[in-house]
Short mmCIF file of C-alpha atoms in Angstrom, two decimals:
data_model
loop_
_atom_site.label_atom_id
_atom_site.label_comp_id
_atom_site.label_asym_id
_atom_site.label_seq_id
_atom_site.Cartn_x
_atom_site.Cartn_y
_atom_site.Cartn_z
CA UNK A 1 23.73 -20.23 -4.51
CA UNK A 2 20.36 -21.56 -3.50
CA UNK A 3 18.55 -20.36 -0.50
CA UNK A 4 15.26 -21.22 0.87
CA UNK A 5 13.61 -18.42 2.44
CA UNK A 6 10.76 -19.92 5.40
CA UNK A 7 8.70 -16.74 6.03
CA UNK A 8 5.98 -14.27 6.63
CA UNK A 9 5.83 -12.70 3.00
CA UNK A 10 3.10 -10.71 0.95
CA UNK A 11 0.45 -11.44 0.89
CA UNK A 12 0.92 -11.23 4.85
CA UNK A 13 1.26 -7.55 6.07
CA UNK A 14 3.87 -6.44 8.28
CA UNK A 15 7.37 -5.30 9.35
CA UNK A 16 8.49 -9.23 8.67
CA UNK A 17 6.95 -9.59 5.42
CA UNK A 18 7.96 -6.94 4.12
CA UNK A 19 11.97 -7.07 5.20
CA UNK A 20 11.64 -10.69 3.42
CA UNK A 21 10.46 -9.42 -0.04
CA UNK A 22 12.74 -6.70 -0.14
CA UNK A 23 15.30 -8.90 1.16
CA UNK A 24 14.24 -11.76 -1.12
CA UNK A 25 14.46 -9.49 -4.35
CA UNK A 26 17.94 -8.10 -4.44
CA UNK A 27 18.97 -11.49 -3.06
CA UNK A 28 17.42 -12.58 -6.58
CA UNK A 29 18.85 -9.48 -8.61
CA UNK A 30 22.62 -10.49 -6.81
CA UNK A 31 22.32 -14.38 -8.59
CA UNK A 32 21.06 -15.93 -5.82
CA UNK A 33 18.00 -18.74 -6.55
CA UNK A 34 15.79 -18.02 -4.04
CA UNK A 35 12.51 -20.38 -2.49
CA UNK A 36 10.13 -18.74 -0.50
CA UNK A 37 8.05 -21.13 1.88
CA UNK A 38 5.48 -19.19 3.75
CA UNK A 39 1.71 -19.69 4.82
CA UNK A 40 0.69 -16.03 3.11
CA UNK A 41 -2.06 -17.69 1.46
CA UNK A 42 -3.79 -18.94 4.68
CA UNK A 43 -3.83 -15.28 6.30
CA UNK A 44 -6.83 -13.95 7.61
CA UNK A 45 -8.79 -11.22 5.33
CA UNK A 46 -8.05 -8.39 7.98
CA UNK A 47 -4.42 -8.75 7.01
CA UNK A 48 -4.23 -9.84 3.62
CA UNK A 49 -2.59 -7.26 1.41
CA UNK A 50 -4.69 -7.08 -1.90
CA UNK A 51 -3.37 -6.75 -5.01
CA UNK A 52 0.06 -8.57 -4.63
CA UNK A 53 -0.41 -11.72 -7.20
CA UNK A 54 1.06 -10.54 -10.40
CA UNK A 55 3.92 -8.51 -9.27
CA UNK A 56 5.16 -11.52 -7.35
CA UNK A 57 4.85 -14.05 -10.54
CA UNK A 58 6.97 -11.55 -12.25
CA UNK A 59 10.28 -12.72 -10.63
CA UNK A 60 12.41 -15.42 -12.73
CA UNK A 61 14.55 -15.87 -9.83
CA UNK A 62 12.37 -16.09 -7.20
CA UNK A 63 9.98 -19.08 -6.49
CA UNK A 64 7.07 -18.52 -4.10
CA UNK A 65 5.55 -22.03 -2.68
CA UNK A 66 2.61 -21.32 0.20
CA UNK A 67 0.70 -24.10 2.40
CA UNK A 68 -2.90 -23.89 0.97
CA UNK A 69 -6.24 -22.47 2.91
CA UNK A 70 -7.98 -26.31 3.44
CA UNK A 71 -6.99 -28.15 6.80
CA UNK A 72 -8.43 -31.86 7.33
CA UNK A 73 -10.89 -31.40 10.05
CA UNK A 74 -9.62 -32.36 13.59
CA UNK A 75 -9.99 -32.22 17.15
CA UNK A 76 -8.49 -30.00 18.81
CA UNK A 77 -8.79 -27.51 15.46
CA UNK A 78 -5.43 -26.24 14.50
CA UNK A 79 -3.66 -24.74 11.67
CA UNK A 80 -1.42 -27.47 11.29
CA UNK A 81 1.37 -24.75 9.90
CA UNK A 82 4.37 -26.45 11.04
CA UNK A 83 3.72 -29.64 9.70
CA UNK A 84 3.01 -28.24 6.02
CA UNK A 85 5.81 -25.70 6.13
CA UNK A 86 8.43 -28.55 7.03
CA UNK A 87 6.61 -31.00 4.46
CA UNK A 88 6.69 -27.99 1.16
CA UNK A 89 10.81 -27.33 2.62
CA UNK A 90 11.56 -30.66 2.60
CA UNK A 91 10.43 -31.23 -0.78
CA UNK A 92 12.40 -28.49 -1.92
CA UNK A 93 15.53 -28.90 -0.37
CA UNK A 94 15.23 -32.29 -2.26
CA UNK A 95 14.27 -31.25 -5.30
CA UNK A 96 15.95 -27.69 -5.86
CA UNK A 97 19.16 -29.01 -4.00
CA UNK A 98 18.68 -25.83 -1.35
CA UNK A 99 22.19 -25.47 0.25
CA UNK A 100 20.92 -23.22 3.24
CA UNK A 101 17.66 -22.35 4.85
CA UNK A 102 16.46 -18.53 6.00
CA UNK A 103 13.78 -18.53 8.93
CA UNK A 104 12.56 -15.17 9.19
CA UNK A 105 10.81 -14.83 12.34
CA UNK A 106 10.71 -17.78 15.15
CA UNK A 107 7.47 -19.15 15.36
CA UNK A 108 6.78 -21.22 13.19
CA UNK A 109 9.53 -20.17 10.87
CA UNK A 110 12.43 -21.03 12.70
CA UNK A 111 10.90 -24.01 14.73
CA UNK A 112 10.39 -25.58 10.75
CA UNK A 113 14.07 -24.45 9.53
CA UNK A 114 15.23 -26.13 12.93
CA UNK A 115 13.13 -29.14 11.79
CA UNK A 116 14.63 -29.32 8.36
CA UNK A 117 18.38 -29.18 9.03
CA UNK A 118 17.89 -32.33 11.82
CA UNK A 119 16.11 -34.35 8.82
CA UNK A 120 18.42 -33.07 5.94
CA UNK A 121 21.54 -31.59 7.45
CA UNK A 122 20.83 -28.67 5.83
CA UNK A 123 22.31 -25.54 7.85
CA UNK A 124 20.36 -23.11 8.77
CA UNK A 125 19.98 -19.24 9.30
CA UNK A 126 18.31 -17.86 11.95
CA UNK A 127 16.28 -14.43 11.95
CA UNK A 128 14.24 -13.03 14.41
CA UNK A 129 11.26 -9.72 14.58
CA UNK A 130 10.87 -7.83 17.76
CA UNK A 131 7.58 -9.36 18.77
CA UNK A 132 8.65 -13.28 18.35
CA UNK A 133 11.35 -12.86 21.27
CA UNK A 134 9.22 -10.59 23.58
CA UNK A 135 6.21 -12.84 23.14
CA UNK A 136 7.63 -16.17 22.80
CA UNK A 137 11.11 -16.85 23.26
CA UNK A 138 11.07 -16.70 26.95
CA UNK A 139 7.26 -17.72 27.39
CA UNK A 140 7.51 -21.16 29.23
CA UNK A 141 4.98 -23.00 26.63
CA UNK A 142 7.76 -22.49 24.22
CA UNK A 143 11.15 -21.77 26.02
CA UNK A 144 12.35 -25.02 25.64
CA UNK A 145 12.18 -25.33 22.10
CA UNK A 146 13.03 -22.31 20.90
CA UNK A 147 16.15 -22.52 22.61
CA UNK A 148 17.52 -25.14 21.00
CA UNK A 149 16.19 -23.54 17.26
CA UNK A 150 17.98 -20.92 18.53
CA UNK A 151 21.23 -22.65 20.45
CA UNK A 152 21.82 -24.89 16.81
CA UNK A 153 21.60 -22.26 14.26
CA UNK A 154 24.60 -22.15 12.08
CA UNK A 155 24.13 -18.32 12.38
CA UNK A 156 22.07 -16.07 14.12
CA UNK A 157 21.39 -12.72 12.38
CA UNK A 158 20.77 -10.19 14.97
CA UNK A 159 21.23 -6.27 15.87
CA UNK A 160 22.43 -4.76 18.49
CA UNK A 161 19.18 -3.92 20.16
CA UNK A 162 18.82 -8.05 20.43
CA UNK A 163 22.58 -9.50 20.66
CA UNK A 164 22.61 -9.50 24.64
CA UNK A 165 19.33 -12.19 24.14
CA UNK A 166 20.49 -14.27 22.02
CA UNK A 167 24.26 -14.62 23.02
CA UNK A 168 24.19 -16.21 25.40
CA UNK A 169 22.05 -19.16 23.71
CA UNK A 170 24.64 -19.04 20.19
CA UNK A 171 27.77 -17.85 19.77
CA UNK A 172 27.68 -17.76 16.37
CA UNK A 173 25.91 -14.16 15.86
CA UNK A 174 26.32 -11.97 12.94
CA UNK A 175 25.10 -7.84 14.30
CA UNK A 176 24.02 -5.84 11.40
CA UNK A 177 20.97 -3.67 10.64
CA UNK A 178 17.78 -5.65 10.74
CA UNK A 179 16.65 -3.79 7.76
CA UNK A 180 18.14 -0.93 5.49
CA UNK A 181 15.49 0.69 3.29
CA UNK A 182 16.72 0.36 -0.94
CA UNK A 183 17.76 4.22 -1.55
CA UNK A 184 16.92 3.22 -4.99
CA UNK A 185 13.09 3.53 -4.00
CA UNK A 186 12.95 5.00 -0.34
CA UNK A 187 14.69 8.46 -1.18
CA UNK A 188 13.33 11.83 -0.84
CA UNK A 189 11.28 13.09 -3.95
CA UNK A 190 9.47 16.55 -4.98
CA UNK A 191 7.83 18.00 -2.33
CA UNK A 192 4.21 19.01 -2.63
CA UNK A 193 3.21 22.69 -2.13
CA UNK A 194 -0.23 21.68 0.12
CA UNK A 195 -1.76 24.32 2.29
CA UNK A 196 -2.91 21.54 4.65
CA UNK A 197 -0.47 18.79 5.71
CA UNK A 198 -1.26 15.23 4.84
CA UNK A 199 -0.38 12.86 7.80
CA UNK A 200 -0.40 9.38 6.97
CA UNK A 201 -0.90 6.10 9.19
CA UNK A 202 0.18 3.05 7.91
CA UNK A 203 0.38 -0.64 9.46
CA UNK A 204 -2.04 -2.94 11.13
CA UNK A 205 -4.22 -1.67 13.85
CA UNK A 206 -5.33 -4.79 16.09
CA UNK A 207 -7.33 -5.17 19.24
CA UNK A 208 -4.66 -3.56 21.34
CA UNK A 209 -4.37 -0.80 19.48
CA UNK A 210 -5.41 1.48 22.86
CA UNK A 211 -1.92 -0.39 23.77
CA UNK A 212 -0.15 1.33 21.12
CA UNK A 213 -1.77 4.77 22.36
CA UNK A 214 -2.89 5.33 18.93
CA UNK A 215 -5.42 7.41 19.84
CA UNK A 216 -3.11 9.95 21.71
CA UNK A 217 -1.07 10.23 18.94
CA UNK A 218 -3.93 11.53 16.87
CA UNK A 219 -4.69 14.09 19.58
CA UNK A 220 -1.05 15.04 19.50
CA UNK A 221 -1.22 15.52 15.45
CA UNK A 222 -4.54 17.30 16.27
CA UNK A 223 -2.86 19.46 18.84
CA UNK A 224 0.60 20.08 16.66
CA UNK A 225 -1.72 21.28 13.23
CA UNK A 226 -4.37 23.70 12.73
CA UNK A 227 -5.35 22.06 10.10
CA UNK A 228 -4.48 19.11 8.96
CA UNK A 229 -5.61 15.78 6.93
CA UNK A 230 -5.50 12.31 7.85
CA UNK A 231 -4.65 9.19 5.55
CA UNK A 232 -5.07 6.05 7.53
CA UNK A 233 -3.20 3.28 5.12
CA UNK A 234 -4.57 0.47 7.42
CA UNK A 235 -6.72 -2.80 8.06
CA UNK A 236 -6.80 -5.17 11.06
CA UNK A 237 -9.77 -6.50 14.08
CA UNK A 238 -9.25 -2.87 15.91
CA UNK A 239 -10.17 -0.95 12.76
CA UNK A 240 -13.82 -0.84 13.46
CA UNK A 241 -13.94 0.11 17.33
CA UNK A 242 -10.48 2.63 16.65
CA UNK A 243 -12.61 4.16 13.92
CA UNK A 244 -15.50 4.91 16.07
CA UNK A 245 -13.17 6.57 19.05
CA UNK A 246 -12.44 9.20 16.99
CA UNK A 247 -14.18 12.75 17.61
CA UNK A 248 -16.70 14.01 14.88
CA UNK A 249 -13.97 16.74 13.60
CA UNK A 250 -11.46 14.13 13.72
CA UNK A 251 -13.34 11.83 11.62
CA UNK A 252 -14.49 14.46 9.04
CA UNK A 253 -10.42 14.75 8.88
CA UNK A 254 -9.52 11.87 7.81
CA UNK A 255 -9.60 8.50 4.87
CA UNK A 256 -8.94 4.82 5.47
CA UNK A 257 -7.48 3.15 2.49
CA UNK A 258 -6.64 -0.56 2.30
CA UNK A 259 -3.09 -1.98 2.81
CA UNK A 260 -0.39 -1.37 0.25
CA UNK A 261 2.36 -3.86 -0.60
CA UNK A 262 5.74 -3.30 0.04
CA UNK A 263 6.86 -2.24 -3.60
CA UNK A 264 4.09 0.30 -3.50
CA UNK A 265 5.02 1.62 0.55
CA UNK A 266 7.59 4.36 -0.99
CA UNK A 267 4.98 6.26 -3.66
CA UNK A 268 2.51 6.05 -0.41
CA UNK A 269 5.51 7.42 1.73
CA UNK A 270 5.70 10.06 -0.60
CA UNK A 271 2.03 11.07 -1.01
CA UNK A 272 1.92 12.49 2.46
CA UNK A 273 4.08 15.21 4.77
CA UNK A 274 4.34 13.28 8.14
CA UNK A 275 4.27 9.92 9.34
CA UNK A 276 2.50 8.76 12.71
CA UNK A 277 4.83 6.00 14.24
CA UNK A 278 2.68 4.52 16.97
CA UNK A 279 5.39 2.06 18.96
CA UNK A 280 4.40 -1.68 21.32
CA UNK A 281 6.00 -1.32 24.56
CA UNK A 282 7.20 -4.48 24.35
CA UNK A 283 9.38 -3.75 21.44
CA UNK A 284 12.95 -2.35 21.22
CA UNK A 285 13.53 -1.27 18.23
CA UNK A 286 12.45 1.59 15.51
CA UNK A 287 9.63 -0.11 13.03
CA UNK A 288 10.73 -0.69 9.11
CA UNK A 289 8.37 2.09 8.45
CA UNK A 290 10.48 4.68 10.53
CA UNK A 291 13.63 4.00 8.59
CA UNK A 292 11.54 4.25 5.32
CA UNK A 293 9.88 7.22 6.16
CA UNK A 294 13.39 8.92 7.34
CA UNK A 295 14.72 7.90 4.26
CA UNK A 296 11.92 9.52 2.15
CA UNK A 297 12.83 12.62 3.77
CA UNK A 298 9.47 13.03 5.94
CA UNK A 299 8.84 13.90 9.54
CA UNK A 300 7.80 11.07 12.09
CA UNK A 301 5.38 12.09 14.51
CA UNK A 302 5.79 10.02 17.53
CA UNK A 303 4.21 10.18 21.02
CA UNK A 304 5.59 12.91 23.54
CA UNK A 305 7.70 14.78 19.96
CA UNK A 306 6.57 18.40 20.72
CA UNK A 307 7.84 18.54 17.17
CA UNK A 308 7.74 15.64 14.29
CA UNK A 309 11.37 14.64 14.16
CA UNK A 310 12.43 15.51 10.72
CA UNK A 311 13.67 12.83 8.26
CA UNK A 312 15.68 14.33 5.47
CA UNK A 313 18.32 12.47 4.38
CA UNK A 314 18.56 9.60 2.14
CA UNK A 315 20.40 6.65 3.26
CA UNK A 316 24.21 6.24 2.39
CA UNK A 317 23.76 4.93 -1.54
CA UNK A 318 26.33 2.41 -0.46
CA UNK A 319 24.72 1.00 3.33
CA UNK A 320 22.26 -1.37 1.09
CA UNK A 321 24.90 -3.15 -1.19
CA UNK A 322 27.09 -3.34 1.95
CA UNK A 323 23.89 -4.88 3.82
CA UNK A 324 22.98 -7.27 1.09
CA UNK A 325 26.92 -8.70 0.48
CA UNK A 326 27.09 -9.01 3.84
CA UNK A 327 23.82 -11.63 3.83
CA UNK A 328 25.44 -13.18 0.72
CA UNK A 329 28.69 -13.57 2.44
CA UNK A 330 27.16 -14.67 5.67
CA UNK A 331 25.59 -17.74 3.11
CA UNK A 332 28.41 -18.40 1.84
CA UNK A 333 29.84 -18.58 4.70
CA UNK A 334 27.59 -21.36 6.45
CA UNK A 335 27.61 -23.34 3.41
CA UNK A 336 31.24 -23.63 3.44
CA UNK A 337 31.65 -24.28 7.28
CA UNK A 338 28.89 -27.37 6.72
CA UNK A 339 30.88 -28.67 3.80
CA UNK A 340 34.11 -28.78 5.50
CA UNK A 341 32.57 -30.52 8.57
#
């Protein structure tokens, strides 16, 4: 089976990115020949994930193709990331003989994948974040459109969180988890005997972190520990100004490291006692890094928790097989339904 993934994926930090590799490698370890189409290489330094170039060539089964960092200058500027995302998954689904496209996330993902099975008849598979429907599915400067990417999808993979969106604009829905963390890397390990607790912090912090009310979460960790340290796994535009809110004792607390990829998330998972889970309003659903942290057995701290809710448990060894055969299965199945049409 090949499948060509259109994507956030690492370089690119985030909940999105991340799903994709781990989706995209035990796709790959399963048989499938997977493409990945994705504009990491044009993301902006804040959220570039160092380090990520030779564990990503070491795939045989995966190929990675991303639009480059040069534009031709025009007026009005833009990235023009729609135009080379179709033009690299066009070229593939020529030349690889791609029997089904994966959009994983809306804009531009799923606009392109939309794009590509009108030119090529190509079906397509629709996935979707949190933040692409709250921010743009329903904005008016985009409604149109992404109605129809999402009213002609050959299948739309969703949760339950998100099904009462998007049925009524497809039918054709398949509810699973968004993400299941692999139990083969995200379990609980030894713990370490500290005297102080190690929280850690990681993920993006933007201009709107205040949004996220990531500073009253530190107070509450402040409030919950005597003593405590803090390990702030993190990069972004809000770094600077959320770095300089903190009080003195705070400060003299705590150690901001550079992002992580995602095939180094569970060691850092497993470096420190409790997470901090800071959550958007706007979004519905627990982040990837709450189920990863739950499955590596460590508390979440999240805002208004008297107590850090205690992870624990490793998932069910056989959820994440089940979750991956299911996405193989729900391939095979749109393949076969365009064949016979």
């Amino acid at each position: 089976m090949k499948v060509c993934m259109v994507t956030k994926f690492p370089p690119i930090q985030g909940g999105i990115a991340a799903r994709s590799y781990w989706l995209a490698r035990s796709l790959a370890e399963s048989g499938v020949e997977i493409t990945v189409i994705t504009n990491s290489e044009s993301v902006e330094p804040e959220y570039r994930i160092p380090r990520c170039e030779e564990h990503l060539a070491s795939f045989a089964n995966i190929k990675i193709l991303s639009t480059g960092s040069e534009v031709p200058w025009h007026i009005p500027v833009s990235q023009t990331y729609c135009e080379r995302l179709l033009t690299l998954t066009l070229d593939q689904i020529e030349s690889r003989g791609v029997q089904v496209v994966d959009a994983g996330f809306l804009v531009p993902y799923g606009v392109v994948a939309f794009m590509a099975s009108r030119v090529t008849g190509v079906p397509y598979v629709l996935r979707h974040g949190d933040s692409d429907l709250a921010k743009f599915l329903h904005n008016p400067q985009y409604r149109s459109l992404l109605e129809l990417v999402v009213g002609n999808a050959s299948l739309v993979i969703t949760d339950e969180e998100h099904s009462d969106i998007l049925r009524p604009l497809n039918s054709r829905l398949l509810v699973t988890s968004a993400y299941i963390p692999d139990p083969r890397y995200f379990h609980p390990g030894v713990s370490a005997c500290r005297r102080v607790p190690v929280v850690g912090y990681f993920g993006k912090i933007n201009y709107h972190w205040n949004h996220k009310r990531l500073g009253e979460l530190v107070n509450q960790v402040d409030s919950t520990f005597g003593e405590y340290k803090l390990v702030f796994v993190a990069q972004g535009i809000g770094l600077s100004p959320f770095r300089q809110s903190l009080r003195d004792e705070v400060t003299e607390r705590a150690e901001f490291r550079p992002f992580v990829p995602p095939w180094e998330m569970p060691r850092a998972i497993k470096s420190v006692d409790y997470v901090m889970a800071a959550r958007d309003e706007v979004i519905r659903s627990p982040s990837n890094l709450e189920a990863e942290a739950v499955a590596c057995g460590k508390g979440l701290i999240l805002l208004g928790e008297k107590s850090p809710v205690m992870g624990g448990a490793a998932n069910d060894g056989g959820s994440f097989p089940e979750w991956i055969e299911t996405n193989i299965s729900a391939y095979s199945h749109v393949i076969s339904s365009c064949v016979d049409r």
